[in-house]
Amino acid sequence: MKVTVAELGPAEFRSAIDGFVAVYAAAMKPPERMLAGRDIIMDRHAANPGFRGLAALVDQNALAGFTYGFHGAPGQWWHDVVAGALALGPRDGGAYLDDSFEVAELHVVPDYQGMGIGRELLLRLTEDRQERTAVLSTMDTESPARRLYRTSGFTDLLTGFRFSGGEPPYAVMGARLPLRSPSSDPGDDAPDQPWPRSPRPSSW
């Protein structure tokens, strides 16, 4: 099995949104109400400053996972909600938002999880960024995703945080850039060999 990582510009990202929503649904198994409008949110995010999108492709055409992010700034919904919560918190987590890259989504199809694809996507997404920090939110549970973020340098800024009354609790996490790759960690799921980089996706 050959895995390549393709970098997507905003137009390419938008043309593949249906596939990304399918990956999100398979990985997260969210209730139907959380899928409604997901494509619109992704489309809007592609217009944010500093946007970067990546897709992991198996054998050049099967979509195994994706991630994207952008420069966080006042006026963006996630940024403003988190900034308000951090301002009320016990620690000075707000400094993480001053010059941040927001990791908006990172998901891998269940059949391809545990192969290092998520870590590779995360590290490539955040490499060579000009921002000082990276921030994200993830389910506030002890999960493989949470462990990936922690071993890459992320720390908890908020826990048990609910973006709305009907959602499960989330953890908001932040890290200084560049992220670290703990290759000596026996539990690390990073690939044994570097993966080839594709500047643009093939047909999928």
Tab-separated table of C-alpha atoms in Angstrom:
chain	number	residue	atom	x	y	z
A	1	MET	CA	0.000	0.000	0.000
A	2	LYS	CA	1.407	3.347	-1.066
A	3	VAL	CA	0.282	6.492	0.745
A	4	THR	CA	0.905	9.966	-0.653
A	5	VAL	CA	0.032	13.336	0.818
A	6	ALA	CA	-1.347	15.935	-1.579
A	7	GLU	CA	-1.484	19.645	-0.806
A	8	LEU	CA	-4.684	21.342	-1.909
A	9	GLY	CA	-5.336	24.938	-2.761
A	10	PRO	CA	-8.734	26.431	-1.852
A	11	ALA	CA	-10.319	25.561	-5.214
A	12	GLU	CA	-9.078	21.968	-5.131
A	13	PHE	CA	-10.170	21.622	-1.529
A	14	ARG	CA	-13.666	22.868	-2.342
A	15	SER	CA	-14.017	20.421	-5.233
A	16	ALA	CA	-13.308	17.507	-2.853
A	17	ILE	CA	-15.506	18.581	0.079
A	18	ASP	CA	-18.090	15.822	-0.442
A	19	GLY	CA	-15.350	13.224	-0.005
A	20	PHE	CA	-14.033	14.976	3.099
A	21	VAL	CA	-17.487	15.034	4.675
A	22	ALA	CA	-17.733	11.274	4.027
A	23	VAL	CA	-14.385	10.744	5.779
A	24	TYR	CA	-15.550	12.882	8.701
A	25	ALA	CA	-18.768	10.847	8.971
A	26	ALA	CA	-16.912	7.517	8.876
A	27	ALA	CA	-14.305	8.588	11.426
A	28	MET	CA	-16.519	10.441	13.895
A	29	LYS	CA	-19.919	8.771	13.404
A	30	PRO	CA	-21.662	11.999	14.399
A	31	PRO	CA	-25.435	12.383	14.730
A	32	GLU	CA	-27.128	13.509	11.552
A	33	ARG	CA	-27.663	17.036	12.893
A	34	MET	CA	-23.871	17.522	13.110
A	35	LEU	CA	-23.443	16.562	9.434
A	36	ALA	CA	-25.961	19.111	8.189
A	37	GLY	CA	-24.115	22.115	6.830
A	38	ARG	CA	-20.643	20.609	7.340
A	39	ASP	CA	-19.874	21.146	3.654
A	40	ILE	CA	-20.853	24.817	3.913
A	41	ILE	CA	-18.576	25.315	6.915
A	42	MET	CA	-15.629	23.730	5.094
A	43	ASP	CA	-16.274	25.834	2.019
A	44	ARG	CA	-16.267	28.998	4.130
A	45	HIS	CA	-13.086	27.964	5.929
A	46	ALA	CA	-11.259	27.627	2.607
A	47	ALA	CA	-11.495	31.417	2.246
A	48	ASN	CA	-9.731	32.133	5.544
A	49	PRO	CA	-6.222	33.662	5.498
A	50	GLY	CA	-3.303	31.272	5.466
A	51	PHE	CA	-5.466	28.297	4.438
A	52	ARG	CA	-3.705	24.969	3.941
A	53	GLY	CA	-5.388	21.664	3.094
A	54	LEU	CA	-3.931	18.162	2.769
A	55	ALA	CA	-5.349	14.842	1.611
A	56	ALA	CA	-3.867	11.391	2.228
A	57	LEU	CA	-4.330	9.134	-0.780
A	58	VAL	CA	-3.852	5.376	-0.863
A	59	ASP	CA	-2.494	4.043	-4.171
A	60	GLN	CA	-2.967	7.520	-5.684
A	61	ASN	CA	-6.770	7.606	-5.720
A	62	ALA	CA	-8.463	6.294	-2.556
A	63	LEU	CA	-9.025	9.002	0.051
A	64	ALA	CA	-7.725	7.765	3.414
A	65	GLY	CA	-7.810	11.003	5.384
A	66	PHE	CA	-7.616	14.767	5.265
A	67	THR	CA	-6.769	17.807	7.335
A	68	TYR	CA	-6.883	21.550	6.954
A	69	GLY	CA	-6.286	24.721	8.897
A	70	PHE	CA	-5.711	28.454	8.606
A	71	HIS	CA	-4.468	31.507	10.449
A	72	GLY	CA	-6.666	32.149	13.470
A	73	ALA	CA	-7.965	35.699	13.877
A	74	PRO	CA	-10.627	37.731	15.685
A	75	GLY	CA	-13.947	37.583	13.877
A	76	GLN	CA	-13.711	33.831	13.265
A	77	TRP	CA	-16.347	31.892	15.215
A	78	TRP	CA	-14.088	29.269	16.854
A	79	HIS	CA	-11.414	31.822	17.675
A	80	ASP	CA	-13.829	34.208	19.353
A	81	VAL	CA	-15.693	31.526	21.356
A	82	VAL	CA	-12.441	30.005	22.627
A	83	ALA	CA	-10.881	33.403	23.359
A	84	GLY	CA	-13.875	34.308	25.497
A	85	ALA	CA	-13.673	31.058	27.461
A	86	LEU	CA	-9.908	31.311	27.951
A	87	ALA	CA	-10.271	34.845	29.292
A	88	LEU	CA	-12.363	33.418	32.126
A	89	GLY	CA	-10.069	30.471	32.795
A	90	PRO	CA	-7.517	29.971	35.548
A	91	ARG	CA	-4.495	30.121	33.254
A	92	ASP	CA	-3.238	32.490	30.598
A	93	GLY	CA	-4.207	30.278	27.678
A	94	GLY	CA	-5.228	33.283	25.625
A	95	ALA	CA	-1.584	33.836	24.658
A	96	TYR	CA	-1.874	30.758	22.442
A	97	LEU	CA	-4.355	32.628	20.240
A	98	ASP	CA	-2.269	35.752	19.702
A	99	ASP	CA	-0.477	34.348	16.651
A	100	SER	CA	-1.995	30.945	15.969
A	101	PHE	CA	-2.605	28.396	13.262
A	102	GLU	CA	-5.987	26.748	13.772
A	103	VAL	CA	-6.096	23.023	12.973
A	104	ALA	CA	-9.751	22.916	11.979
A	105	GLU	CA	-10.183	19.243	11.038
A	106	LEU	CA	-8.066	16.079	10.951
A	107	HIS	CA	-9.745	12.741	10.214
A	108	VAL	CA	-8.678	9.320	8.936
A	109	VAL	CA	-10.969	6.586	7.600
A	110	PRO	CA	-11.237	3.812	10.253
A	111	ASP	CA	-9.725	1.159	7.942
A	112	TYR	CA	-6.538	3.261	7.688
A	113	GLN	CA	-6.211	4.350	11.307
A	114	GLY	CA	-3.185	3.224	13.314
A	115	MET	CA	-0.843	3.480	10.314
A	116	GLY	CA	0.674	6.868	11.092
A	117	ILE	CA	-1.457	8.752	8.575
A	118	GLY	CA	-2.916	11.109	11.170
A	119	ARG	CA	0.496	12.034	12.557
A	120	GLU	CA	1.937	12.576	9.100
A	121	LEU	CA	-0.955	14.836	8.144
A	122	LEU	CA	-0.640	16.844	11.360
A	123	LEU	CA	3.107	17.362	11.045
A	124	ARG	CA	2.922	18.324	7.379
A	125	LEU	CA	-0.004	20.646	7.949
A	126	THR	CA	1.910	22.649	10.552
A	127	GLU	CA	5.414	22.551	9.078
A	128	ASP	CA	7.024	25.792	7.909
A	129	ARG	CA	4.194	27.915	9.285
A	130	GLN	CA	4.911	31.499	10.289
A	131	GLU	CA	2.546	31.405	13.281
A	132	ARG	CA	3.958	30.978	16.780
A	133	THR	CA	1.434	28.374	17.966
A	134	ALA	CA	-1.096	25.805	16.775
A	135	VAL	CA	-4.495	25.350	18.407
A	136	LEU	CA	-7.353	22.860	18.027
A	137	SER	CA	-10.295	21.257	19.773
A	138	THR	CA	-10.957	17.540	20.162
A	139	MET	CA	-13.342	15.338	22.114
A	140	ASP	CA	-12.490	15.473	25.820
A	141	THR	CA	-11.804	11.749	26.087
A	142	GLU	CA	-8.682	9.592	26.287
A	143	SER	CA	-8.559	8.654	22.620
A	144	PRO	CA	-5.860	7.898	20.022
A	145	ALA	CA	-6.412	11.417	18.642
A	146	ARG	CA	-5.825	12.985	22.061
A	147	ARG	CA	-2.658	10.961	22.491
A	148	LEU	CA	-1.449	12.018	19.031
A	149	TYR	CA	-1.862	15.669	19.932
A	150	ARG	CA	-0.187	15.314	23.309
A	151	THR	CA	2.815	13.458	21.932
A	152	SER	CA	3.151	16.118	19.225
A	153	GLY	CA	3.475	18.882	21.827
A	154	PHE	CA	-0.110	19.979	22.494
A	155	THR	CA	-1.247	20.760	26.030
A	156	ASP	CA	-4.750	21.239	27.430
A	157	LEU	CA	-5.944	24.851	27.572
A	158	LEU	CA	-9.583	24.029	28.362
A	159	THR	CA	-11.276	20.759	29.291
A	160	GLY	CA	-14.922	19.853	29.585
A	161	PHE	CA	-15.766	22.737	27.256
A	162	ARG	CA	-19.070	22.730	25.361
A	163	PHE	CA	-19.386	24.860	22.239
A	164	SER	CA	-23.162	24.538	22.493
A	165	GLY	CA	-25.578	22.919	24.896
A	166	GLY	CA	-26.217	19.881	22.710
A	167	GLU	CA	-22.619	18.937	21.979
A	168	PRO	CA	-20.336	16.610	23.968
A	169	PRO	CA	-17.496	18.165	25.994
A	170	TYR	CA	-14.342	19.137	24.135
A	171	ALA	CA	-10.764	19.851	25.091
A	172	VAL	CA	-9.116	22.918	23.583
A	173	MET	CA	-5.399	22.300	23.094
A	174	GLY	CA	-2.432	24.452	22.112
A	175	ALA	CA	1.197	23.877	21.129
A	176	ARG	CA	4.212	25.950	20.209
A	177	LEU	CA	5.404	25.513	16.643
A	178	PRO	CA	7.134	23.586	15.253
A	179	LEU	CA	5.522	20.415	16.538
A	180	ARG	CA	7.665	17.502	17.620
A	181	SER	CA	7.730	13.994	16.198
A	182	PRO	CA	8.477	11.451	18.976
A	183	SER	CA	10.068	8.800	16.780
A	184	SER	CA	11.488	7.005	19.807
A	185	ASP	CA	8.059	6.536	21.394
A	186	PRO	CA	7.266	2.787	21.231
A	187	GLY	CA	3.584	3.629	20.921
A	188	ASP	CA	4.110	6.115	18.121
A	189	ASP	CA	2.117	5.338	14.984
A	190	ALA	CA	4.370	7.325	12.655
A	191	PRO	CA	5.367	5.545	9.433
A	192	ASP	CA	8.681	3.718	9.288
A	193	GLN	CA	9.671	5.361	6.009
A	194	PRO	CA	9.092	8.888	4.675
A	195	TRP	CA	6.082	9.117	2.409
A	196	PRO	CA	6.237	10.637	-1.051
A	197	ARG	CA	4.734	14.082	-1.395
A	198	SER	CA	2.364	14.844	-4.222
A	199	PRO	CA	2.051	18.547	-5.039
A	200	ARG	CA	-1.461	18.029	-6.374
A	201	PRO	CA	-3.987	15.195	-6.046
A	202	SER	CA	-4.649	12.743	-8.827
A	203	SER	CA	-8.238	12.059	-9.808
A	204	TRP	CA	-10.385	11.030	-6.814
